[in-house]
XYZ file of C-alpha atoms in Angstrom:
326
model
C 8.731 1.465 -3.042
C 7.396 -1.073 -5.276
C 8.124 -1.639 -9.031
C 4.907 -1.124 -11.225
C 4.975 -2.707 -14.205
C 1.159 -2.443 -15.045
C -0.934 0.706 -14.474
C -4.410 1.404 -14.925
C -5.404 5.017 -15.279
C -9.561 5.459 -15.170
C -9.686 2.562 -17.540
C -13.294 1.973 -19.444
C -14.882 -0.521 -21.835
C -17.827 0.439 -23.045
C -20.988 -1.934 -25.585
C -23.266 -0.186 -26.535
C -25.100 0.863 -23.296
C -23.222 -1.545 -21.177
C -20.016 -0.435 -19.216
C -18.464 -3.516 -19.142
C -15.514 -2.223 -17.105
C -16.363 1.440 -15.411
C -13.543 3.738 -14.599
C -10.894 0.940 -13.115
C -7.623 2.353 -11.572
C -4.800 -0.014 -10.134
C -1.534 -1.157 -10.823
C 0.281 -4.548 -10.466
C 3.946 -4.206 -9.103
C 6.736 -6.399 -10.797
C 7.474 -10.232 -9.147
C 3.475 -10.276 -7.860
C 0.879 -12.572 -8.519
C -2.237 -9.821 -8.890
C -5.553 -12.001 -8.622
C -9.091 -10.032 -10.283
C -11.968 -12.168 -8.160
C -15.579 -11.528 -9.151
C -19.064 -13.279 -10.535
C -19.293 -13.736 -13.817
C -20.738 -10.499 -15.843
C -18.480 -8.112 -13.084
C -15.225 -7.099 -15.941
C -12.948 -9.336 -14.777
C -12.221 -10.658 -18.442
C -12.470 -7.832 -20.182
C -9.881 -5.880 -17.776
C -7.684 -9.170 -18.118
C -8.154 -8.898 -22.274
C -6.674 -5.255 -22.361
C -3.352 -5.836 -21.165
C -2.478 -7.682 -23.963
C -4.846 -5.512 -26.621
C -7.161 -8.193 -27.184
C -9.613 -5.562 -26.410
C -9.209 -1.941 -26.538
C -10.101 0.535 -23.712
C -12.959 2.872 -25.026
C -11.537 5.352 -22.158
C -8.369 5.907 -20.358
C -5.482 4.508 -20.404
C -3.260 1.510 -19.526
C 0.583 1.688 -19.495
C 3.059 -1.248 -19.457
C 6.617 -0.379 -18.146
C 5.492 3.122 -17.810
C 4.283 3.208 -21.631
C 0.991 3.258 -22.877
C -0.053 -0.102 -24.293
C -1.332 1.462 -27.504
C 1.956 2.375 -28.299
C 3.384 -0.624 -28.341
C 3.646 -2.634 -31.171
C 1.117 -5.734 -30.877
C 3.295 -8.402 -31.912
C 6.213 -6.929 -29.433
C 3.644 -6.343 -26.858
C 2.147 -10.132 -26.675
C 5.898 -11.563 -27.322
C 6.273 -10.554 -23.763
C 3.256 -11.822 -22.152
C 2.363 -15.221 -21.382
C -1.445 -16.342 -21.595
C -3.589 -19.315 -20.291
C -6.967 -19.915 -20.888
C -9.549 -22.059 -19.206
C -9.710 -23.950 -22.614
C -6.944 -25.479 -22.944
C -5.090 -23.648 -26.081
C -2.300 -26.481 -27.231
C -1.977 -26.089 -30.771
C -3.304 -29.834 -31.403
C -0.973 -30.063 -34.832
C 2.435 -29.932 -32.027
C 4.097 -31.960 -29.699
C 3.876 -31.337 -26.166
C 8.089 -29.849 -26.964
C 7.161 -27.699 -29.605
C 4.036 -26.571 -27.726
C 6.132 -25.759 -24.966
C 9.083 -24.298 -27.267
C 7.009 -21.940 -29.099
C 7.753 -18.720 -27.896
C 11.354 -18.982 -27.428
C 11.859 -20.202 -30.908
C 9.900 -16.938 -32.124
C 12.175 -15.005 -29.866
C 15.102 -16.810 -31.924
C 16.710 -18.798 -28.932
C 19.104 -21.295 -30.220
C 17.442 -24.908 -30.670
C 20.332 -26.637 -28.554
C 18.788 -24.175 -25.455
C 15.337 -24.340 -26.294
C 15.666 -27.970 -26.088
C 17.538 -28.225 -22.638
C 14.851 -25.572 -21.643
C 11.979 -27.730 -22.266
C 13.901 -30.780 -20.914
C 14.157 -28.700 -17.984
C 10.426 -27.931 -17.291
C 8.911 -30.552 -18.072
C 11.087 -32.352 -15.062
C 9.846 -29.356 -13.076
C 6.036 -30.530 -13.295
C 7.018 -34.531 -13.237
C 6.496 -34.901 -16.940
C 9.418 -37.142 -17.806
C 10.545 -35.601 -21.174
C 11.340 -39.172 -22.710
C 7.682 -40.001 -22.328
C 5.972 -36.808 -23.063
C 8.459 -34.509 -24.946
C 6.675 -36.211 -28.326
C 3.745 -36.641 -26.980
C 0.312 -35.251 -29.143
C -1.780 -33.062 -27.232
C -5.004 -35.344 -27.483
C -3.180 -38.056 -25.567
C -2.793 -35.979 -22.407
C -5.206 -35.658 -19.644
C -6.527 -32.608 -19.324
C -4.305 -31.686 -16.014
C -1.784 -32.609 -18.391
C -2.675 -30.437 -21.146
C -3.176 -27.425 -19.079
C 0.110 -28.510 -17.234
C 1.949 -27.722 -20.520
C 0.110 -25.420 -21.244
C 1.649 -23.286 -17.959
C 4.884 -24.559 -19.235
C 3.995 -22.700 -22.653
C 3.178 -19.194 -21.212
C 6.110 -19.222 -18.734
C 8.909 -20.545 -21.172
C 9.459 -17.966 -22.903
C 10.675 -15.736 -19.707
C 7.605 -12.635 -20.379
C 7.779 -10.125 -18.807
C 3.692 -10.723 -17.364
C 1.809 -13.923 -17.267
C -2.187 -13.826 -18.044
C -4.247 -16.561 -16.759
C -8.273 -16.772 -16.997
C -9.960 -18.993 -14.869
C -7.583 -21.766 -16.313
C -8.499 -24.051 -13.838
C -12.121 -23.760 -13.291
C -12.845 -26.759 -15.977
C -10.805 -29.235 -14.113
C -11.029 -31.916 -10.949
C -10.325 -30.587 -7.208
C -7.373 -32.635 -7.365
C -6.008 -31.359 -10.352
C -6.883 -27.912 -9.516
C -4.549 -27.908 -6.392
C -1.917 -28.956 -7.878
C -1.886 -26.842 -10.795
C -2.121 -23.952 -7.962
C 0.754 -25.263 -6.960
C 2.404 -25.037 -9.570
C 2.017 -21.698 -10.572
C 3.038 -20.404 -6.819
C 5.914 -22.705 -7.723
C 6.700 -21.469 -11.316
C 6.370 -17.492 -9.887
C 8.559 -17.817 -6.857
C 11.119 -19.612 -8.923
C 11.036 -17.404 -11.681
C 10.164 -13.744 -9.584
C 7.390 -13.789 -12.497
C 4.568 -11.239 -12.980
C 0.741 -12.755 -13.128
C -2.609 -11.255 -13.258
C -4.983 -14.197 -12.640
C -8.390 -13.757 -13.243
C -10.918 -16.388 -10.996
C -14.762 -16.358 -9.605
C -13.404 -19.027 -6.929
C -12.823 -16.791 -3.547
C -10.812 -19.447 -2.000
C -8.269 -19.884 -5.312
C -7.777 -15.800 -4.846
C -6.914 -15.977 -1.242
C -4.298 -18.756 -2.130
C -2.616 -17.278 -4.717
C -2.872 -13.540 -4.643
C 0.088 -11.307 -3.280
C -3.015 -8.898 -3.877
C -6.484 -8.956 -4.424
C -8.614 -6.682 -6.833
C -12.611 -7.214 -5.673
C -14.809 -6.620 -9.091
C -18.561 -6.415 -8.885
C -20.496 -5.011 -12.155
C -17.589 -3.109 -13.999
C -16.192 -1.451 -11.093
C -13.415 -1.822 -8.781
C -14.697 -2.268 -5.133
C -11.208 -3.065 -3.004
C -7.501 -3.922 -3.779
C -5.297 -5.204 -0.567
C -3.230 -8.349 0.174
C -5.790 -11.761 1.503
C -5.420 -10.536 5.135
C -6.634 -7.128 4.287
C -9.455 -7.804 1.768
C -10.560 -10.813 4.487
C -10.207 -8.934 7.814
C -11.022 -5.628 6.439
C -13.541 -5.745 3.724
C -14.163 -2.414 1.789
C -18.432 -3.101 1.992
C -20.599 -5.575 3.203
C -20.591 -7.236 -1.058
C -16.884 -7.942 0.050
C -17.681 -9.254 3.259
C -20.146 -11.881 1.988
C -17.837 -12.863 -0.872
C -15.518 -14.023 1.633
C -17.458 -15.132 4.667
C -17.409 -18.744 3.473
C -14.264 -19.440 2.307
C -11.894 -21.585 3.644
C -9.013 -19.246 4.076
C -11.621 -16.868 6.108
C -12.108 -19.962 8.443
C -8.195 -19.495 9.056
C -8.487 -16.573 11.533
C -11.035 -18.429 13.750
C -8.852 -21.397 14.797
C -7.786 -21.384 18.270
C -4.452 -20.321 19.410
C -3.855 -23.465 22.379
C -4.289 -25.308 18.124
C -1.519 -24.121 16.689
C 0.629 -25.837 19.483
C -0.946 -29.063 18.901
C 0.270 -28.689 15.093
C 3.710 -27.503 16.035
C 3.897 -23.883 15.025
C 4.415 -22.738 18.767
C 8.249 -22.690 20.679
C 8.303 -24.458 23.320
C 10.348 -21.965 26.332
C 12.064 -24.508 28.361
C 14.424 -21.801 30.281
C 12.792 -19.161 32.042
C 15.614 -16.713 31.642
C 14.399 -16.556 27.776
C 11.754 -14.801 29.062
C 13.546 -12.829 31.514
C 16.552 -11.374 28.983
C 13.590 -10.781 26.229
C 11.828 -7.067 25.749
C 8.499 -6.810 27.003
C 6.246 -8.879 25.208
C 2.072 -9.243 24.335
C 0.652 -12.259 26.159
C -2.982 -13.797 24.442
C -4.704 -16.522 26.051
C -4.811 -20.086 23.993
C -8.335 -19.625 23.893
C -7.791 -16.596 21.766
C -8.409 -17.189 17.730
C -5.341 -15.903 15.252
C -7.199 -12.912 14.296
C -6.513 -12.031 18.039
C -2.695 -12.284 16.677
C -2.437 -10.307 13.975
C -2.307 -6.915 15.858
C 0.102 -7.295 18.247
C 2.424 -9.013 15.721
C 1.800 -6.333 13.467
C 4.141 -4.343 15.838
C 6.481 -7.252 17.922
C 8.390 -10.324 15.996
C 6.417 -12.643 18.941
C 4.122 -12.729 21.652
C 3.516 -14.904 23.892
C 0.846 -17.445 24.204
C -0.952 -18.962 27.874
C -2.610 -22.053 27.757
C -4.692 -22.601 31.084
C -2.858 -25.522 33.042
C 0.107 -25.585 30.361
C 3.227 -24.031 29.764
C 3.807 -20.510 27.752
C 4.589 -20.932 24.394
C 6.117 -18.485 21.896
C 4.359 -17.908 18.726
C 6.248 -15.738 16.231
C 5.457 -13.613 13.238
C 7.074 -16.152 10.610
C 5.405 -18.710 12.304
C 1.920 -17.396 12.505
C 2.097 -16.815 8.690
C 3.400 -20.230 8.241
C 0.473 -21.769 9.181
C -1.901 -19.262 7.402
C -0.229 -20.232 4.054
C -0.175 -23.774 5.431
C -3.685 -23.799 5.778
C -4.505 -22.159 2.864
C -2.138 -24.094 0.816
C -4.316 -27.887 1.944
């Protein structure tokens, strides 16, 4: 059973006459990355902005560790949350090490570990700490800035990381890599992040789960494969239709031997010893995959005029996140 740390229970937020956010229930489990996709105007923001009580709900409620976020204390509350904007936030008065060191000095961590601490991320993102540590934010790049910037919200160790669209203002390059990064940073760390993004293809790449927004309300939540292959409406469908990660489950089967992710079964008595196994033609697309390894660890795959192959569950979702990942 998974470990919710953030639950939203019929959650509004009302202007005037405009429900920004419209009776929004989900929760994000601990050590996910939860992604909120949607156009701009849908309450993507604003549902972002209340976990940390930048904004109020005008209805509901939201709980953090099973308590209700208006019960916290603010200053506790935001001491264990990370945040990253889309404009870059470096306080332009501190070094890129006191940027970075920040939190943990508020959270009184001894200076000697705060400054191995920073030594050590900054050699985690190829910032050599010599050349950078005392470093001004205004002579970074701005991959550089919002680089550190990551560094910030994650160095103190809280419990959930925010991020809004950080990435939206910068080069394609940049952008990957600062992906990257952050699937890095979480997996490393077993960190908690809500993401918030209008790019489709970003949400598919970095969400454990997906929550669909359109107008204030909640349309879907489900992992990539789910929201992708089983859209709640046809507004979900289109969303996704064109991204790259969508193209993933048309590529050919007889493909994914060419790029290595098949086995190769040189003895025939492999097949012989194994249980009974699904059989899809190379012609058939990895959508056509899914199902049957839904239920067995591998089928088997027959190219016309070439030997069977073995495809297996790991391997299949290898090359999904592969994919994805380029």
């Amino acid at each position: 059973m998974a470990d919710t740390l953030i639950t939203f229970d019929h959650v509004k937020k009302t202007y005037g006459n405009k429900q920004a956010v419209d009776d929004v229930s989900f929760t994000v489990n601990r050590g996910e990355i939860f992604v909120l996709v949607g156009a701009s105007g849908s309450g993507k923001t604003t549902t972002l902005r209340m976990i940390n009580e930048l904004l109020e709900p005008t209805d509901g409620n939201i709980y953090f560790n099973g308590q209700r976020i208006k019960d916290y204390n603010v200053r506790e509350l935001r001491l264990q949350t990370g945040y990253v904007l889309q404009q870059i936030a470096l306080f332009p008065n501190m070094s890129v090490a006191q940027n970075v060191a920040l939190i943990p000095s508020m959270k009184k961590q001894s200076k000697a570990d705060t400054s191995t601490l920073v030594d050590q991320l900054l050699n985690d993102v190829d910032l050599d700490p010599q050349t950078y540590r005392d470093r001004m934010p205004d002579e970074l790049s701005g991959g550089e800035q919002q680089r550190v910037g990551i560094l910030r919200a994650f160095a103190g160790q809280p419990q959930i990381v925010l991020m809004d669209e950080p990435f939206s203002a910068l080069d394609p390059i940049s952008r990957t890599q600062l992906q990257n990064l952050v699937i890095d940073i979480h997996h490393r760390l077993n960190s908690t992040v809500v993401f918030v993004t209008h790019d489709m293809d970003e949400a598919l790449k970095l969400g454990d789960r997906i929550g669909v927004m359109r107008l204030g309300k909640l349309l879907q939540v489900g992992t990539p494969d789910e929201i992708v292959r089983h859209p709640a409406d046809q507004f979900v469908q289109r969303l996704f239709e064109n991204s790259m990660a969508h193209d993933v489950y048309h590529v050919l089967l007889s493909k994914l031997a060419v790029m290595g992710y098949l086995q190769d079964i040189n003895d025939s008595s492999t097949l012989a010893s194994g249980e009974d196994r699904v059989t899809l033609n190379g012609d058939q697309t990895v959508s056509d995959a899914l199902t049957p390894l839904e239920s067995n660890e591998t089928v088997l795959i027959q190219s016309e005029g070439g030997p069977t192959r073995l495809l297996t569950r790991d391997q299949l979702f290898k090359f999904i996140g592969d994919y994805r990942s380029h």
